[in-house]
Short mmCIF file of C-alpha atoms in Angstrom, two decimals:
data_model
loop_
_atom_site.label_atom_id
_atom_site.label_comp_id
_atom_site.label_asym_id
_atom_site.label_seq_id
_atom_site.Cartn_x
_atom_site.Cartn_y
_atom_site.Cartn_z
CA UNK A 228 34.62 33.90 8.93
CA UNK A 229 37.00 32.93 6.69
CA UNK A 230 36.22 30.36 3.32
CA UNK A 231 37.52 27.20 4.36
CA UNK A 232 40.93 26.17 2.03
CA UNK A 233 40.44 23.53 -0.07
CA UNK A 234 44.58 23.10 0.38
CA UNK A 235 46.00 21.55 3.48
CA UNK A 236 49.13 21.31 4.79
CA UNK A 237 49.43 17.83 6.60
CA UNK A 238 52.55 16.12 8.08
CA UNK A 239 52.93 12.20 6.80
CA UNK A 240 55.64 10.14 7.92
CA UNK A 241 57.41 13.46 9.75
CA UNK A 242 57.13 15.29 6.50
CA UNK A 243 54.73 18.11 5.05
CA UNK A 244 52.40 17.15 2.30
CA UNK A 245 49.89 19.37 0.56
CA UNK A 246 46.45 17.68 0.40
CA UNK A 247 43.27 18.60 -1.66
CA UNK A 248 40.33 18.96 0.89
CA UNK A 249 37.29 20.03 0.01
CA UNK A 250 33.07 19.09 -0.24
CA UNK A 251 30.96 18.97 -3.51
CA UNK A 252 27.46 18.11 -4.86
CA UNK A 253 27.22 15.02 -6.60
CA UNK A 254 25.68 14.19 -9.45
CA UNK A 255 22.52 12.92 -7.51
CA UNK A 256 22.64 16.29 -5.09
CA UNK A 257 24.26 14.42 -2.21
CA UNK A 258 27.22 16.34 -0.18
CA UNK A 259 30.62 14.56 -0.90
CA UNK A 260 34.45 15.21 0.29
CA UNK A 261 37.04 14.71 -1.63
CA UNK A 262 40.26 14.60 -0.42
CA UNK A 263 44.31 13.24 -1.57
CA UNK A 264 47.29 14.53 -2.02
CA UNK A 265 48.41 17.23 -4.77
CA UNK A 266 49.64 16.17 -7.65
CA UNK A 267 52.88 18.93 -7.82
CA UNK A 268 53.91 19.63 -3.71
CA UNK A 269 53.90 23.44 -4.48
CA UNK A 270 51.33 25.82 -2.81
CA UNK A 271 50.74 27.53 -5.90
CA UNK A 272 50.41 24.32 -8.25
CA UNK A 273 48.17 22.77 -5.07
CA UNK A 274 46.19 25.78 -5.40
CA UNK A 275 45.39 25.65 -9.05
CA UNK A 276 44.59 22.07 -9.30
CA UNK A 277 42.09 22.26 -6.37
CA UNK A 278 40.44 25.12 -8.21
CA UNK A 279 40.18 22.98 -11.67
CA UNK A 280 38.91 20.63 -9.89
CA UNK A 281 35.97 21.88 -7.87
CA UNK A 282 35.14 23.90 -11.15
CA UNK A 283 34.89 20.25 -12.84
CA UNK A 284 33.11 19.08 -9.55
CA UNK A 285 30.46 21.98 -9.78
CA UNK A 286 29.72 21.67 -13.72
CA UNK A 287 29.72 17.54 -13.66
CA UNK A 288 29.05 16.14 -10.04
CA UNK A 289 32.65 14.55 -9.94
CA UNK A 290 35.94 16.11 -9.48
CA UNK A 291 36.92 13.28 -12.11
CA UNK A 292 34.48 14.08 -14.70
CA UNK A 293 30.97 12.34 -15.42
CA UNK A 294 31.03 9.77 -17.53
CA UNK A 295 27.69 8.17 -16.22
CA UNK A 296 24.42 10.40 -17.49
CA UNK A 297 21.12 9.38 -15.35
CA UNK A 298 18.71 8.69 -18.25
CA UNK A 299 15.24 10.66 -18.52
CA UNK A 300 12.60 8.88 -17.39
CA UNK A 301 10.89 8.15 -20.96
CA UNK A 302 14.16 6.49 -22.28
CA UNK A 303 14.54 4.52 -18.79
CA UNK A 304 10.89 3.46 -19.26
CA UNK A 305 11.22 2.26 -22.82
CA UNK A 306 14.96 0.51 -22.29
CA UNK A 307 14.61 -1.02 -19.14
CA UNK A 308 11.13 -1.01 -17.49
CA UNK A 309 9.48 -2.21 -20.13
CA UNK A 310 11.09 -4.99 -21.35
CA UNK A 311 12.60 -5.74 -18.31
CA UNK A 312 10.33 -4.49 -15.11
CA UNK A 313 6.83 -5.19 -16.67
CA UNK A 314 6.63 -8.50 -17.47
CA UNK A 315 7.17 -9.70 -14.34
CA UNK A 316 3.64 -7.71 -13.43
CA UNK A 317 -0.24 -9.38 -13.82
CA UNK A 318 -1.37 -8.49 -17.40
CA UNK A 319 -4.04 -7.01 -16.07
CA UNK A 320 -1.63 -4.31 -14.07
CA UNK A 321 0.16 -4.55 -17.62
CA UNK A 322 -2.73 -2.90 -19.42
CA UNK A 323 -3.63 -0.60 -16.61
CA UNK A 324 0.27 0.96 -16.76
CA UNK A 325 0.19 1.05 -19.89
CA UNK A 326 -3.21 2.97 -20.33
CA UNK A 327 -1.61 5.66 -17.27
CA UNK A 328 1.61 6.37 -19.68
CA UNK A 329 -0.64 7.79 -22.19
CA UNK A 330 -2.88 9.84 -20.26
CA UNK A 331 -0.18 11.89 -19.64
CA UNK A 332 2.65 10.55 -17.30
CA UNK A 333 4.98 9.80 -19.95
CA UNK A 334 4.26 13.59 -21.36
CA UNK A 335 4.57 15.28 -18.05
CA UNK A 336 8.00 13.73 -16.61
CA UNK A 337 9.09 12.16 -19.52
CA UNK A 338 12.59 14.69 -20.72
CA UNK A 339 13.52 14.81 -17.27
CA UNK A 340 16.28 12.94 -15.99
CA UNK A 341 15.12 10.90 -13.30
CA UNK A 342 16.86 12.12 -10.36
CA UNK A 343 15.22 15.39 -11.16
CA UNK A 344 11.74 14.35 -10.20
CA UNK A 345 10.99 15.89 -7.61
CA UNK A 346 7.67 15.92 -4.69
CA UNK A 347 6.75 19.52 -5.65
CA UNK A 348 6.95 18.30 -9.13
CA UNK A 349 4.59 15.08 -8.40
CA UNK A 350 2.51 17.29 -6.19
CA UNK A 351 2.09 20.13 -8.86
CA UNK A 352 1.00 17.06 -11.66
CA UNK A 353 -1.67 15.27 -9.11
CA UNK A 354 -3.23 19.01 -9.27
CA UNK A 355 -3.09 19.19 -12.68
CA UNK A 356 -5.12 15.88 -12.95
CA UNK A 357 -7.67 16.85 -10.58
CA UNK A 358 -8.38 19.14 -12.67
CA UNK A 359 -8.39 17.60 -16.39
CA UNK A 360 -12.00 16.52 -17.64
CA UNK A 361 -12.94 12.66 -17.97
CA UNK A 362 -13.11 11.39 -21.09
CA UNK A 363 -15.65 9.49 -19.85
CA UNK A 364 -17.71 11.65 -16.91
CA UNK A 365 -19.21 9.19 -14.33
CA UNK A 366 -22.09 9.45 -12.75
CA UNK A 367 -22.24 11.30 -9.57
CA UNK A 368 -18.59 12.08 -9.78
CA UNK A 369 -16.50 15.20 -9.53
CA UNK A 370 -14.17 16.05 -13.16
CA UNK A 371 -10.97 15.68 -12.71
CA UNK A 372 -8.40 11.75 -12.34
CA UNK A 373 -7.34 10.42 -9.03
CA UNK A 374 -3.30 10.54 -9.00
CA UNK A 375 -3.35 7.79 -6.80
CA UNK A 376 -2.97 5.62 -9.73
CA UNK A 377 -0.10 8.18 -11.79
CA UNK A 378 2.04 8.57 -8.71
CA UNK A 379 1.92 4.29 -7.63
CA UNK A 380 3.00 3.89 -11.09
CA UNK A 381 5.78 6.60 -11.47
CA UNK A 382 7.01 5.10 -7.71
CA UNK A 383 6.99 1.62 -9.20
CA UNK A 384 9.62 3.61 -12.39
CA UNK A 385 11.75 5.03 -10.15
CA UNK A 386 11.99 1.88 -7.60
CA UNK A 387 13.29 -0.18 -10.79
CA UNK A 388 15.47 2.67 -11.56
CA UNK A 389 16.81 2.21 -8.06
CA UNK A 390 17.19 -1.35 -8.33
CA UNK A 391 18.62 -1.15 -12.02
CA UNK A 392 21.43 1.27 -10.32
CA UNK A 393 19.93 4.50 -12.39
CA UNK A 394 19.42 6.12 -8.94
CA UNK A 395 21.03 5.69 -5.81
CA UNK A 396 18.01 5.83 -4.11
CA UNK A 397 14.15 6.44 -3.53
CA UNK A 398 13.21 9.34 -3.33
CA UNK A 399 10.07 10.91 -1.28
CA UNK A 400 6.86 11.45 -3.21
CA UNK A 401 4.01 12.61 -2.25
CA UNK A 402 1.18 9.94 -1.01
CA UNK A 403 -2.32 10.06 -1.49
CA UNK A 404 -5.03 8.28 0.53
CA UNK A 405 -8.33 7.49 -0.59
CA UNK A 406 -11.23 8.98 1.08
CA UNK A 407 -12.97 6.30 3.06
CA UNK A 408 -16.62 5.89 2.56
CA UNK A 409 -19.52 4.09 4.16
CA UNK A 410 -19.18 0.68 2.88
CA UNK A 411 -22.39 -1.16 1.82
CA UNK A 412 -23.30 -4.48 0.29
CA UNK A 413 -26.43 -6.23 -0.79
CA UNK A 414 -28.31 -7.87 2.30
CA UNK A 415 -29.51 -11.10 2.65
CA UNK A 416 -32.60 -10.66 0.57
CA UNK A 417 -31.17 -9.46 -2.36
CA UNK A 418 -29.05 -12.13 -2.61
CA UNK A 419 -31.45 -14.88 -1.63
CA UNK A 420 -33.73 -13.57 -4.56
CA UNK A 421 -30.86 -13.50 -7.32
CA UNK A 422 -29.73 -16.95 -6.31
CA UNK A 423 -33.62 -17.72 -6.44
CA UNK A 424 -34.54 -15.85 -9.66
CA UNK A 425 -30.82 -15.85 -11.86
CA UNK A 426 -31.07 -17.65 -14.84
CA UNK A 427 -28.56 -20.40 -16.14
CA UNK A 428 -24.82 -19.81 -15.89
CA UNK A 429 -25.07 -16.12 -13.99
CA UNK A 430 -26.99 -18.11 -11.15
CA UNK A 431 -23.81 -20.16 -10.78
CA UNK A 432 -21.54 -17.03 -10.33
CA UNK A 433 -23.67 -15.46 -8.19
CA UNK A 434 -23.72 -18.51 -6.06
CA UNK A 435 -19.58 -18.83 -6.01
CA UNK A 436 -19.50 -15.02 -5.44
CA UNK A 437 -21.88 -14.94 -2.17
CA UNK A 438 -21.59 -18.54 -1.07
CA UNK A 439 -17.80 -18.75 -1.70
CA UNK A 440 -16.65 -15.44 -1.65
CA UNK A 441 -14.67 -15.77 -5.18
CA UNK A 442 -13.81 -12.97 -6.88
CA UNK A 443 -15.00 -12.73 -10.43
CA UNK A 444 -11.65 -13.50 -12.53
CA UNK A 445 -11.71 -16.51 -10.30
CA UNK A 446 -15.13 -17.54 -11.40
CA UNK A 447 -14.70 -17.46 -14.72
CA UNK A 448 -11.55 -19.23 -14.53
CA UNK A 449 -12.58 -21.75 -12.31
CA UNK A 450 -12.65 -26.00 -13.86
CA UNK A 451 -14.60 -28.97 -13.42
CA UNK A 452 -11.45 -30.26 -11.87
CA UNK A 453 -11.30 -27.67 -9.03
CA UNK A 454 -14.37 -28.80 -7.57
CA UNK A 455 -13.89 -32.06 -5.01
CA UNK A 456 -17.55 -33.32 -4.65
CA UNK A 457 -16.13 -36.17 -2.51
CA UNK A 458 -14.71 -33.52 0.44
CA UNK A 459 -16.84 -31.37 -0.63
CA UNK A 460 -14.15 -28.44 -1.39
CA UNK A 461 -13.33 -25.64 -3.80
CA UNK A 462 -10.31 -25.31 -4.87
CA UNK A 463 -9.13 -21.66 -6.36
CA UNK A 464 -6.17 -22.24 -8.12
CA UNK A 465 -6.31 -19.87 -11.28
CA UNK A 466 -7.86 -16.51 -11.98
CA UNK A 467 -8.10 -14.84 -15.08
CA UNK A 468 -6.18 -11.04 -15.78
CA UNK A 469 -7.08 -9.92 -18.84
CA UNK A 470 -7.37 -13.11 -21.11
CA UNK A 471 -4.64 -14.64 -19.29
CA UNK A 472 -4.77 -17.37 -16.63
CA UNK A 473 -2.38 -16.69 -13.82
CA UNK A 474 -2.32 -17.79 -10.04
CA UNK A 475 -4.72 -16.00 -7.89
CA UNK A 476 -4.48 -12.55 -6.43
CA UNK A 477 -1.48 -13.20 -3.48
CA UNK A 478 -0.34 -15.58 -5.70
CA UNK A 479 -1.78 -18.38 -3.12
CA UNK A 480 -4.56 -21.21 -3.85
CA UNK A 481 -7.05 -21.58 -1.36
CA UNK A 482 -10.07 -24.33 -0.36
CA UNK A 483 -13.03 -23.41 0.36
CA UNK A 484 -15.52 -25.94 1.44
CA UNK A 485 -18.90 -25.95 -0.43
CA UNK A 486 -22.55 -25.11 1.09
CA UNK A 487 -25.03 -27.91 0.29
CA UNK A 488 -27.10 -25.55 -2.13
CA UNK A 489 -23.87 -24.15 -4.18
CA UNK A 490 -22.79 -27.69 -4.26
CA UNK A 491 -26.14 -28.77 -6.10
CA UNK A 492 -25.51 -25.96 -8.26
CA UNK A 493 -22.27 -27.08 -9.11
CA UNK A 494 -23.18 -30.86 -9.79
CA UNK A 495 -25.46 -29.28 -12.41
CA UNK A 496 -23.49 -26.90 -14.01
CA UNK A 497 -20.68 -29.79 -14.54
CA UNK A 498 -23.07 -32.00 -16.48
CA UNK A 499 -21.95 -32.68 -20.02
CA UNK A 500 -18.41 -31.35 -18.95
CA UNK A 501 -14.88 -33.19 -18.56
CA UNK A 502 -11.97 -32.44 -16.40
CA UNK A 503 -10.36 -29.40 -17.37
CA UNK A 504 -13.51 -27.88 -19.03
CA UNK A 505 -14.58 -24.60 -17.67
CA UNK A 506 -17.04 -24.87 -15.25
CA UNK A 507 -19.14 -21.06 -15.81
CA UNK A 508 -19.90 -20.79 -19.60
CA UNK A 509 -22.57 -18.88 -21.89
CA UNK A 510 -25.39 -20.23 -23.85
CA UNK A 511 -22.29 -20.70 -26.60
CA UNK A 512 -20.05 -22.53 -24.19
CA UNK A 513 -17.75 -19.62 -23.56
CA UNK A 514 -16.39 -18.76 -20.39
CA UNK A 515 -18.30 -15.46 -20.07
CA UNK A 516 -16.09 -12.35 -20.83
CA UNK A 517 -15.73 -9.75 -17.39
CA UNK A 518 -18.12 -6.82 -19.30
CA UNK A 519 -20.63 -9.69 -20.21
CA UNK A 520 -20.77 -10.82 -16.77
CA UNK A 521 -21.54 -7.65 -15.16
CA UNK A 522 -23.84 -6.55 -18.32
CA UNK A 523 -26.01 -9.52 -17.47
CA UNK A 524 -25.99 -9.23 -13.99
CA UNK A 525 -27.17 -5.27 -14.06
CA UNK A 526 -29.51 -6.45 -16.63
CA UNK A 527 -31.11 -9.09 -14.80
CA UNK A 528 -31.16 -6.87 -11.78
CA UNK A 529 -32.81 -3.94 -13.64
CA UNK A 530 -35.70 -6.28 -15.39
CA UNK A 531 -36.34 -8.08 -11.58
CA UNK A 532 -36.71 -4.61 -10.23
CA UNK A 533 -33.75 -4.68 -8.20
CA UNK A 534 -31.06 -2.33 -6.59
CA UNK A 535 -28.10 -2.84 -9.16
CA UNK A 536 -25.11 -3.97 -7.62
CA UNK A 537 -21.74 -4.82 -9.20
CA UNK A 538 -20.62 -8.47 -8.92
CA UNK A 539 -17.44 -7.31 -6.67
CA UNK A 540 -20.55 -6.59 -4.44
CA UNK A 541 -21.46 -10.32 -3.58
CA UNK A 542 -17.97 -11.08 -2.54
CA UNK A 543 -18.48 -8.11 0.23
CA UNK A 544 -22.18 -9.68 1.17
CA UNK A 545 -19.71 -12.95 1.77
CA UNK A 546 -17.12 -11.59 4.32
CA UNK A 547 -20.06 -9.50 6.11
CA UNK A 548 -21.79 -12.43 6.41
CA UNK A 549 -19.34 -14.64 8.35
CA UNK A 550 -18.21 -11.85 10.52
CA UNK A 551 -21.31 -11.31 11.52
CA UNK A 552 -21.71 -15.00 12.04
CA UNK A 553 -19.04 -14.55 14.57
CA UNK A 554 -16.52 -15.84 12.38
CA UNK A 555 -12.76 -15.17 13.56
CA UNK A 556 -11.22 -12.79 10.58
CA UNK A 557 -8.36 -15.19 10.05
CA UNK A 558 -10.91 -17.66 8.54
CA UNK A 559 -12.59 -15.18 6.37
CA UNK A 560 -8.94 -13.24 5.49
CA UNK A 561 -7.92 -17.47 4.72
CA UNK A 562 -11.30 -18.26 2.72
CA UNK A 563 -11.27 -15.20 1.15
CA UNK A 564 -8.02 -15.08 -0.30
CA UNK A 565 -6.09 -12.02 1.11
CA UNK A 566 -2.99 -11.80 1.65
CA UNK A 567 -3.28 -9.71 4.84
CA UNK A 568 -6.11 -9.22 7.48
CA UNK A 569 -5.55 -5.44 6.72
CA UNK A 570 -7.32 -6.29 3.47
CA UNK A 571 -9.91 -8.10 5.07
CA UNK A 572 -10.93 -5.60 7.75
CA UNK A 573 -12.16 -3.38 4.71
CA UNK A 574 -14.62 -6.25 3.40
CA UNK A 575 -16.40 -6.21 7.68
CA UNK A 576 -19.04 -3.99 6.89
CA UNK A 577 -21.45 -2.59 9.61
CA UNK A 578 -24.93 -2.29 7.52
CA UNK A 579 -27.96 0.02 8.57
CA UNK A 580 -29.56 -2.94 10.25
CA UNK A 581 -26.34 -3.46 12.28
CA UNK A 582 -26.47 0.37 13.35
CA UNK A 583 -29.98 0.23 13.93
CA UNK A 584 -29.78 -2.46 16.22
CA UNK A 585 -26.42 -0.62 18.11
CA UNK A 586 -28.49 2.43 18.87
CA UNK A 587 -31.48 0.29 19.93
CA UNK A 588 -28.74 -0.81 22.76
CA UNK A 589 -28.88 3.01 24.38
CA UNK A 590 -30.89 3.23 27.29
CA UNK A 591 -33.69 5.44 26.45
CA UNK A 592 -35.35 5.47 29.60
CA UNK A 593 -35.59 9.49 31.19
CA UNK A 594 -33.46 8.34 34.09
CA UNK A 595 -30.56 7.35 31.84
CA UNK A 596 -30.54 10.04 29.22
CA UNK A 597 -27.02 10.29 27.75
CA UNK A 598 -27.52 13.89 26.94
CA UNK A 599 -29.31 16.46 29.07
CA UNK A 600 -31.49 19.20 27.69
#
């Protein structure tokens, strides 16, 4: 078969015309046809200009010439994302990008242009962390980083690039899930004996954590003035991220009416203190930092001989709770504070009692037996 001529001989208006016809890559790899008339009507001149042109085509991505250059993804980060993209983010989100660029990102992809990132690429550099030792080992963990965190980040770059007009559009990256794990939180027990036994302030998170399902930014950050003794309501209306206060996760307040024993709490933690103080300070009447608060917690769990669980734990203990109450999961994804029930369905845990007491359903008699010898 025969190359297809990028020189056609058309008929306009009952008379010949030579037209330039032919496909090129563009400068983002996308098939494109050009196609006019030629310059000088002449089969020979037609000829030649089609050829400079597909040459310029082929070295540029533009039969005109390229004046546009993508930009590599370390000058779009620094010109545009940062100043422009990133402040519109939670600090805390801020600090975590920020602390992803320099463990590597920035070094891996940063002199390529950005429409030359690739999935093998992103797939070959999630290896590459699997691999690289922690800093920090943890306990019970494998070496290596999860790229779950690198690739969100270098899809949230190249989505502003898309937006910004850098890239005509997104492309496909590799996704990776996390491996789902039996859930667990602290039963009833535990918690009963930290709200019995927890001294002073930590006494009062744990009680907002369990009772009222907060999260711990949103203790900390929580006022006198967000608690309505008279309806007898909690109102969640700030949250901390980093040392910044900014509207809670979802960007949604949310009420959530008090239990008689976290309201007594309350009315004593708020004595002394005016509207607008914080309600959940220290012995120095600081609003406890986020590594104080869990330091104190583990502490207090370790010197009470105690299973140590993290505070994020008591906020789990509060969904399980009301769905095993029988609680409809619109009410706990509403008191809770997600923004979907997706989110909440991870928080409905099934503990070993709750299995135990499944398998107790079985029939074990010898005339029922599920499986036969």
């Amino acid at each position: 078969m025969s190359a297809r001529s990028p020189v056609k001989q058309v008929k306009r208006g009952g008379k010949p015309r030579l037209v330039l016809d032919f496909f090129y890559l563009n400068e983002h790899g996308k098939r494109t046809r050009f196609r006019r008339d030629a310059s000088v009507q002449t089969m020979t001149a037609a000829r030649a200009e089609a050829a400079r042109l597909m040459d310029l085509a082929a070295r540029t991505g533009s039969p005109f010439g390229s004046t546009k250059v993508t930009p590599t993804f370390a000058s779009f980060v620094e010109t545009t994302y940062r100043p422009l993209f990133m402040p519109q983010l939670r600090p805390g989100t801020r600090t975590r990008y920020e602390g992803i660029f320099k463990q590597g990102l920035l070094d891996e992809f940063g002199d390529l242009r950005l429409d030359q990132i690739t999935f093998t690429l992103v797939l070959a550099y999630a290896g590459k962390l699997r691999e690289r030792p922690r800093a920090r080992p943890l306990r019970g963990k494998k070496k290596g980083i999860d790229p779950r965190g690198h690739v969100n980040l270098l899809k949230s770059v190249l989505n502003a690039a898309v937006q910004a007009g850098e890239l005509p559009e997104m492309p496909k990256l590799p996704t990776f899930k996390e491996a789902k794990k039996l859930p667990s939180a602290p039963d009833k027990g535990h918690v009963g004996a930290l709200l019995d036994q927890a001294p002073g302030w930590l006494r009062v998170a744990v009680a907002l954590q369990s009772l009222a399902g907060l999260r711990q930014s949103e203790v900390r950050a929580l006022k006198v003035d967000n608690v309505d003794l008279e309806h007898q309501l909690l109102y969640v209306r700030q949250t901390f991220s980093e040392d910044e206060l900014v509207p809670p996760k979802g960007g949604s307040e949310r009420a959530v009416p008090l239990l008689p024993e976290l309201a007594e709490l309350l009315i004593e933690s708020m004595q002394g203190k005016q509207v607008g103080d914080f309600l959940v300070t220290d012995e120095d009447g600081e609003v406890p930092s986020r590594q104080n608060f869990l330091h104190r917690l583990k502490a207090f769990q370790k010197n009470a001989g105690l299973r140590s669980w993290g505070s994020h734990s008591l906020r789990h203990y509060f969904c399980s709770a009301l769905t095993r109450g029988a609680v409809n999961v619109e009410a706990v994804r509403t008191l809770a504070g997600h923004s979907s029930v997706r989110t909440t369905e991870r928080y409905l845990h099934a503990t070993g009692q709750d299995l135990h007491d499944a398998i107790g359903k079985l029939d074990s008699g010898s005339g029922n037996r599920l499986v036969t010898p």
